[in-house]
mmCIF file of C-alpha atoms and ligand atoms in Angstrom:
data_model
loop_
_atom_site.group_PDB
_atom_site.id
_atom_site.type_symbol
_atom_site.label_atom_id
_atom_site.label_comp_id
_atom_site.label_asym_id
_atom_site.label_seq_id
_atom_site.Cartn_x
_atom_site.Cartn_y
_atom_site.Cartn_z
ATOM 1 C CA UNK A 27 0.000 0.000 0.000
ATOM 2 C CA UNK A 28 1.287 3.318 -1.243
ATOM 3 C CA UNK A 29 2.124 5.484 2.362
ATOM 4 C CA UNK A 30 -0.149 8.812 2.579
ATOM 5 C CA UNK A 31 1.580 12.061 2.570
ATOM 6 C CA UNK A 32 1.176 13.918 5.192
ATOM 7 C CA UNK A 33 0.336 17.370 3.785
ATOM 8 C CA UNK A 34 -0.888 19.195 7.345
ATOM 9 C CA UNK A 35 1.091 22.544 7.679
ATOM 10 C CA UNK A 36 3.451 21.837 10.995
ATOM 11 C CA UNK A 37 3.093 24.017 14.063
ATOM 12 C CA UNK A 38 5.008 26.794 14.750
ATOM 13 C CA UNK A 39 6.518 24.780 17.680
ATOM 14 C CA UNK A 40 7.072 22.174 15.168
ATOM 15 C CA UNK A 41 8.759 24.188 12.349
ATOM 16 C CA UNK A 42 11.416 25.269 14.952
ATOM 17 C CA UNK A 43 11.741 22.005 15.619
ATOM 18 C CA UNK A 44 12.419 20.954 12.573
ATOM 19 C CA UNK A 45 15.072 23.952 11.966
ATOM 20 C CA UNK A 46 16.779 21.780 15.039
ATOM 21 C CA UNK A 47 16.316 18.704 13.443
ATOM 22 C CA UNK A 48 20.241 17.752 13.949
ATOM 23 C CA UNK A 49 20.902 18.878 17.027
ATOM 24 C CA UNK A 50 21.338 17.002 20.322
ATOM 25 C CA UNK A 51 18.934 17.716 22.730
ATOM 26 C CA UNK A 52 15.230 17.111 23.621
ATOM 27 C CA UNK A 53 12.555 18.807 22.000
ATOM 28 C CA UNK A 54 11.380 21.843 23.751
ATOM 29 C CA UNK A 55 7.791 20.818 23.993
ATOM 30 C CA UNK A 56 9.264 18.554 27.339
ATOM 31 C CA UNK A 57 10.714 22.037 28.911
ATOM 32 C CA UNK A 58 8.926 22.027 32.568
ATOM 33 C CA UNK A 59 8.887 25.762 32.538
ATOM 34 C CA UNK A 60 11.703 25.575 35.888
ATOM 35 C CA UNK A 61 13.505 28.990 34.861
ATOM 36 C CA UNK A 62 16.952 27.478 34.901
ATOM 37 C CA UNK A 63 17.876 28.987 31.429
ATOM 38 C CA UNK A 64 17.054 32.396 32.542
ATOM 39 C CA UNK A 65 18.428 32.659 35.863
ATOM 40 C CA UNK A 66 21.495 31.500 34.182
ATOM 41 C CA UNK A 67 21.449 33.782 31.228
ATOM 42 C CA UNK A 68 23.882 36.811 31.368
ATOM 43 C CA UNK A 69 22.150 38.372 28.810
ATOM 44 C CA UNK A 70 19.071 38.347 29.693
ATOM 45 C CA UNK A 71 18.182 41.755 30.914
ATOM 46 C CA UNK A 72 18.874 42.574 27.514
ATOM 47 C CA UNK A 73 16.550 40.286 25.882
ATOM 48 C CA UNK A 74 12.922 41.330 26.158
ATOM 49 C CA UNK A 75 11.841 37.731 26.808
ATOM 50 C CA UNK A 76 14.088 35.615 28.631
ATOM 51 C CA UNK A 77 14.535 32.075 27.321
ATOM 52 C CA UNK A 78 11.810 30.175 29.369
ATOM 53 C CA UNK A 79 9.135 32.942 28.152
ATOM 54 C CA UNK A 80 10.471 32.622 24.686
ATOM 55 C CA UNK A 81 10.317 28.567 24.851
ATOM 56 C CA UNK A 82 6.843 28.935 26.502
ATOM 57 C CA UNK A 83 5.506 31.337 24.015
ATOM 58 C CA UNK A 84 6.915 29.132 20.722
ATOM 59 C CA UNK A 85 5.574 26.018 22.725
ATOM 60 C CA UNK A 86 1.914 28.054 22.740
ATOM 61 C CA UNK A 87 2.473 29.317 19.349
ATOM 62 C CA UNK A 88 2.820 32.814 19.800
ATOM 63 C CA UNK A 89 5.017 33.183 16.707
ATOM 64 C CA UNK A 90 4.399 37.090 15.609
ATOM 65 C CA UNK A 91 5.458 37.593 19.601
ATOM 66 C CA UNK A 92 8.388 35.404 19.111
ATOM 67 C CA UNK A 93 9.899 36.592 15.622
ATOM 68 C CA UNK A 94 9.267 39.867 16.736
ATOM 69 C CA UNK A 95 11.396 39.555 20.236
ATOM 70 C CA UNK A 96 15.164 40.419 20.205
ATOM 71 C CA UNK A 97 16.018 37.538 22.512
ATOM 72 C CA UNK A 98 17.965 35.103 20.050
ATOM 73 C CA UNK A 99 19.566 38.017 18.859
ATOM 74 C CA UNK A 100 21.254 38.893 22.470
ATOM 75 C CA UNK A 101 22.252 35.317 22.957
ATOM 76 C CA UNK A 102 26.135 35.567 23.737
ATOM 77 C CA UNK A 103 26.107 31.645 22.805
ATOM 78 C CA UNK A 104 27.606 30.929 26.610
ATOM 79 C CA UNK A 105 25.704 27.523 26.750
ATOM 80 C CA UNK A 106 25.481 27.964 30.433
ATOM 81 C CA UNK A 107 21.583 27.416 29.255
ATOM 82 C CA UNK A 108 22.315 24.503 27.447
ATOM 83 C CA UNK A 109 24.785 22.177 30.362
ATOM 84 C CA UNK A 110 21.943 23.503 33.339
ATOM 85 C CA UNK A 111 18.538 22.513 31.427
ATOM 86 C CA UNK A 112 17.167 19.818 33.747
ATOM 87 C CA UNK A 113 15.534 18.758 30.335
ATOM 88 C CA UNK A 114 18.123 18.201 28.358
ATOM 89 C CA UNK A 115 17.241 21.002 25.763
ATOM 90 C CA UNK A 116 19.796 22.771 23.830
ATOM 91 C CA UNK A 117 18.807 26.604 24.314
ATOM 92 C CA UNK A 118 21.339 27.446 22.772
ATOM 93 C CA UNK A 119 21.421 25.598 19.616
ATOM 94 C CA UNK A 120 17.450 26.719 19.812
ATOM 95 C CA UNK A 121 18.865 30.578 19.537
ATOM 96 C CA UNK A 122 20.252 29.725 16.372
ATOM 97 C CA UNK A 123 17.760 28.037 14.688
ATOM 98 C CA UNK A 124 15.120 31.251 15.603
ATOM 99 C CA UNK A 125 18.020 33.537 13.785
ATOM 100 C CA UNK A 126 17.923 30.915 11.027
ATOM 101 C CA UNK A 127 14.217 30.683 11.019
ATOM 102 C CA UNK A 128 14.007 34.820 11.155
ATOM 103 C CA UNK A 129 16.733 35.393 8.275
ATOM 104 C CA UNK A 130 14.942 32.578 5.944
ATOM 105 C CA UNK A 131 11.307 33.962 6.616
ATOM 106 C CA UNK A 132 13.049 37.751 6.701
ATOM 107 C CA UNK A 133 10.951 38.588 10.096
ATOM 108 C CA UNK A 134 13.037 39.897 12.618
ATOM 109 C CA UNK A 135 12.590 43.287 14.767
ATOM 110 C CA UNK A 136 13.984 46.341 13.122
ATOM 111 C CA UNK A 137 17.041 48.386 14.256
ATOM 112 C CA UNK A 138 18.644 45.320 15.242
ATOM 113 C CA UNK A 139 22.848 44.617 14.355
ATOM 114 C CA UNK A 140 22.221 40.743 14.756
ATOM 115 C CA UNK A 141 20.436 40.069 11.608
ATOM 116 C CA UNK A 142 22.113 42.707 9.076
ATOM 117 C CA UNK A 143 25.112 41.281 10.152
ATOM 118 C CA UNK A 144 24.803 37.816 9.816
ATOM 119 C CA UNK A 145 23.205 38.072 6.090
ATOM 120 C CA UNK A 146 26.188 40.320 5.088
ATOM 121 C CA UNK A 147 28.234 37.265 6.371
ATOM 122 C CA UNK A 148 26.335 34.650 4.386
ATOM 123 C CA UNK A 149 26.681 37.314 1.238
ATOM 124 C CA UNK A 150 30.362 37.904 1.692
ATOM 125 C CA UNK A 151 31.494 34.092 2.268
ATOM 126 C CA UNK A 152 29.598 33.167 -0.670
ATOM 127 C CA UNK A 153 31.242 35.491 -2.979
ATOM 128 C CA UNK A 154 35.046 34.508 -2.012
ATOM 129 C CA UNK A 155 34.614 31.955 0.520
ATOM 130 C CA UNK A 156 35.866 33.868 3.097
ATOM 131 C CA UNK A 157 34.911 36.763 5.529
ATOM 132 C CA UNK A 158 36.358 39.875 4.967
ATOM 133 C CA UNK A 159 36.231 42.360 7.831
ATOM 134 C CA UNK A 160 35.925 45.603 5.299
ATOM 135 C CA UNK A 161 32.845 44.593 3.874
ATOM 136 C CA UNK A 162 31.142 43.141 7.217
ATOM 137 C CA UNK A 163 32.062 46.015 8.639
ATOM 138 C CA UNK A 164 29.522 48.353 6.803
ATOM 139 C CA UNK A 165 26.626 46.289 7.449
ATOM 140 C CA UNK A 166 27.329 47.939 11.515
ATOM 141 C CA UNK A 167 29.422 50.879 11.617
ATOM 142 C CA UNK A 168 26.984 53.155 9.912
ATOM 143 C CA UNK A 169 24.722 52.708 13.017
ATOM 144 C CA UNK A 170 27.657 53.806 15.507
ATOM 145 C CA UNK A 171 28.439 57.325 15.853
ATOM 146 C CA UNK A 172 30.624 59.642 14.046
ATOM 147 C CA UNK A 173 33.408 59.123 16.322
ATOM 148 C CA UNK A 174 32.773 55.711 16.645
ATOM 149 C CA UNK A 175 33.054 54.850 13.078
ATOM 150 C CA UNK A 176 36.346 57.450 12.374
ATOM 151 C CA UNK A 177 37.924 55.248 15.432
ATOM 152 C CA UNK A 178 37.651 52.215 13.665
ATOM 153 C CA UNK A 179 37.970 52.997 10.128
ATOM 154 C CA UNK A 180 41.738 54.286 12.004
ATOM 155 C CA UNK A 181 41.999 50.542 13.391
ATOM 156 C CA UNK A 182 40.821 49.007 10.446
ATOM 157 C CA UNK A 183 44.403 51.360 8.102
ATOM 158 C CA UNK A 184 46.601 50.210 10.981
ATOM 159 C CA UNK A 185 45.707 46.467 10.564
ATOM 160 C CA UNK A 186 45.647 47.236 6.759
ATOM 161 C CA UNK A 187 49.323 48.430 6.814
ATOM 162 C CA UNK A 188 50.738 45.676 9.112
ATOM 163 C CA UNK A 189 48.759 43.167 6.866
ATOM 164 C CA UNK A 190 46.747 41.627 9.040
ATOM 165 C CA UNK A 191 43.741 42.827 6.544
ATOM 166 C CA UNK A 192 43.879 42.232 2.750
ATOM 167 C CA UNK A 193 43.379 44.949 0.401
ATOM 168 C CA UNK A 194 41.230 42.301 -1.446
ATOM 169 C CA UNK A 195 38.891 40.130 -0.271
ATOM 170 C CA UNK A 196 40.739 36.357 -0.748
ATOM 171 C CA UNK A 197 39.162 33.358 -2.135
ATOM 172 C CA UNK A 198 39.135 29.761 -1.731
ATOM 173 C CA UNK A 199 39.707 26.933 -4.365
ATOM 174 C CA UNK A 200 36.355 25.195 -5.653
ATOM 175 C CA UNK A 201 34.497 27.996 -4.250
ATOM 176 C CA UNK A 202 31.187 27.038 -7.118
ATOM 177 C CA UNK A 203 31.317 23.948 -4.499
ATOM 178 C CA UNK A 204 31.478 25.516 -1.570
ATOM 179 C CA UNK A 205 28.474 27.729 -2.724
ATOM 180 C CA UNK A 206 26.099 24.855 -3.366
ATOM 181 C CA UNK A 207 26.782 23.495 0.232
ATOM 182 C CA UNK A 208 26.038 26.653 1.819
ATOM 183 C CA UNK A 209 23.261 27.494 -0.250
ATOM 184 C CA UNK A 210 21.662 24.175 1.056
ATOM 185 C CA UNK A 211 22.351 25.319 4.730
ATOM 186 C CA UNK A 212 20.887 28.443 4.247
ATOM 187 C CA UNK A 213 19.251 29.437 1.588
ATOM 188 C CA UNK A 214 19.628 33.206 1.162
ATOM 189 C CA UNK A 215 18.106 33.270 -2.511
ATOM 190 C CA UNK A 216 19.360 36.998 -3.646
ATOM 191 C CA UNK A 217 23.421 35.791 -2.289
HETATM 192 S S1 SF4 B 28 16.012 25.172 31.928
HETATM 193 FE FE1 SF4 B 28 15.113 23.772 30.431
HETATM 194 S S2 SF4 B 28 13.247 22.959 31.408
HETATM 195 FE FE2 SF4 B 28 13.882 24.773 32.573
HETATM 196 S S3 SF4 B 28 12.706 26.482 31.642
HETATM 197 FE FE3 SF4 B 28 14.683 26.398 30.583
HETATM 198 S S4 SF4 B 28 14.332 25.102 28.807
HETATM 199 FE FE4 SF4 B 28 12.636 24.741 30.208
HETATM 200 S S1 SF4 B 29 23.512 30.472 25.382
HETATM 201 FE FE1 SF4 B 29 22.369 32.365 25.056
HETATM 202 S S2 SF4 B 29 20.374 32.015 26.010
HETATM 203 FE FE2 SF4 B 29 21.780 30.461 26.817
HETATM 204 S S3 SF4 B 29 22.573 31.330 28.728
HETATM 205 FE FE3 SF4 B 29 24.035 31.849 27.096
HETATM 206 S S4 SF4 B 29 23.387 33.879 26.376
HETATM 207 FE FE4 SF4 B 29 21.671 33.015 27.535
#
């Protein structure tokens, strides 16, 4: 007997889950709500939800609340989270998979470095295969001040003229290969 396809749209919960679907840990629908994650969290008087909110509104399928909430993007990827959860859930990894989830479906909060940053990353390592500071460096400094940005365009000669920045971005060997395997991990369709 031919199997059915199962053509019912997954939760929210569930499409983060399945962002996760390699990762080591137990799902977060068996998170008991304890609080461990955030009492551990150094950054989370930044974050306007702190990790057990966030799980418990994903969990309830608050998803406009969650991909509009700056929390994965203040995760200093510590782990603490990750070795305390009673559960066995990795927060952590979790906090990546929203920023993937958020860069893919392009809905993250505005006026944010986090996500402008990591796309010019994707952008620029597809190109040559490497980062290169000079052009990662625009997708931030504009939003510095003035003084701010003339301090480190002064850092950014000095490492320049002791060669510890390339006038030209470098690039790798095979790099049509290494394209195709990123684009699979993440596919930014306009890189
Ligand atoms: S530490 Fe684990 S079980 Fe406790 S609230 Fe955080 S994710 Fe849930
Ligand atoms: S990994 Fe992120 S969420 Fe977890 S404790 Fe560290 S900063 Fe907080």
């Amino acid at each position: 007997m031919t199997p059915s396809v199962n053509s019912t749209k997954p939760s929210f919960a569930g499409e983060i889950m399945n962002v996760l679907h390699a990762v080591d840990g137990n799902p977060i629908t068996t998170c008991m709500q304890c609080g461990t994650c955030s009492g551990t969290c150094p950054a989370a008087g930044f974050m306007d939800h702190t990790p057990r909110r966030l799980i418990a509104m994903i969990n309830a399928g608050l998803k406009e609340r969650v991909m509009s909430s700056n929390t994965c993007w203040y995760c200093a990827s510590c782990y603490q989270c990750t070795v305390r959860c009673p559960r066995g859930i990795d927060i952590a990894e979790l906090m990546y998979g929203l920023k993937r989830y958020s860069i893919w479906r392009k809905q993250h909060p505005e006026g944010l470095i986090g996500p402008v940053f990591s796309e010019t990353f994707v952008k620029t390592i597809l190109r040559s295969g490497r980062s290169y500071e000079p052009v990662l460096a625009t997708s931030y400094l504009f939003t510095y001040g003035v003084q701010d940005f003339i301090q480190e365009a002064f850092t950014a000669t000095e490492l320049m003229l002791k060669g510890r920045i390339p006038l030209l971005p470098p690039r790798i060997k095979r790099l049509e290969n290494f394209k195709r395997m990123i684009r699979r991990i993440v596919p930014i369709a306009d890189a």
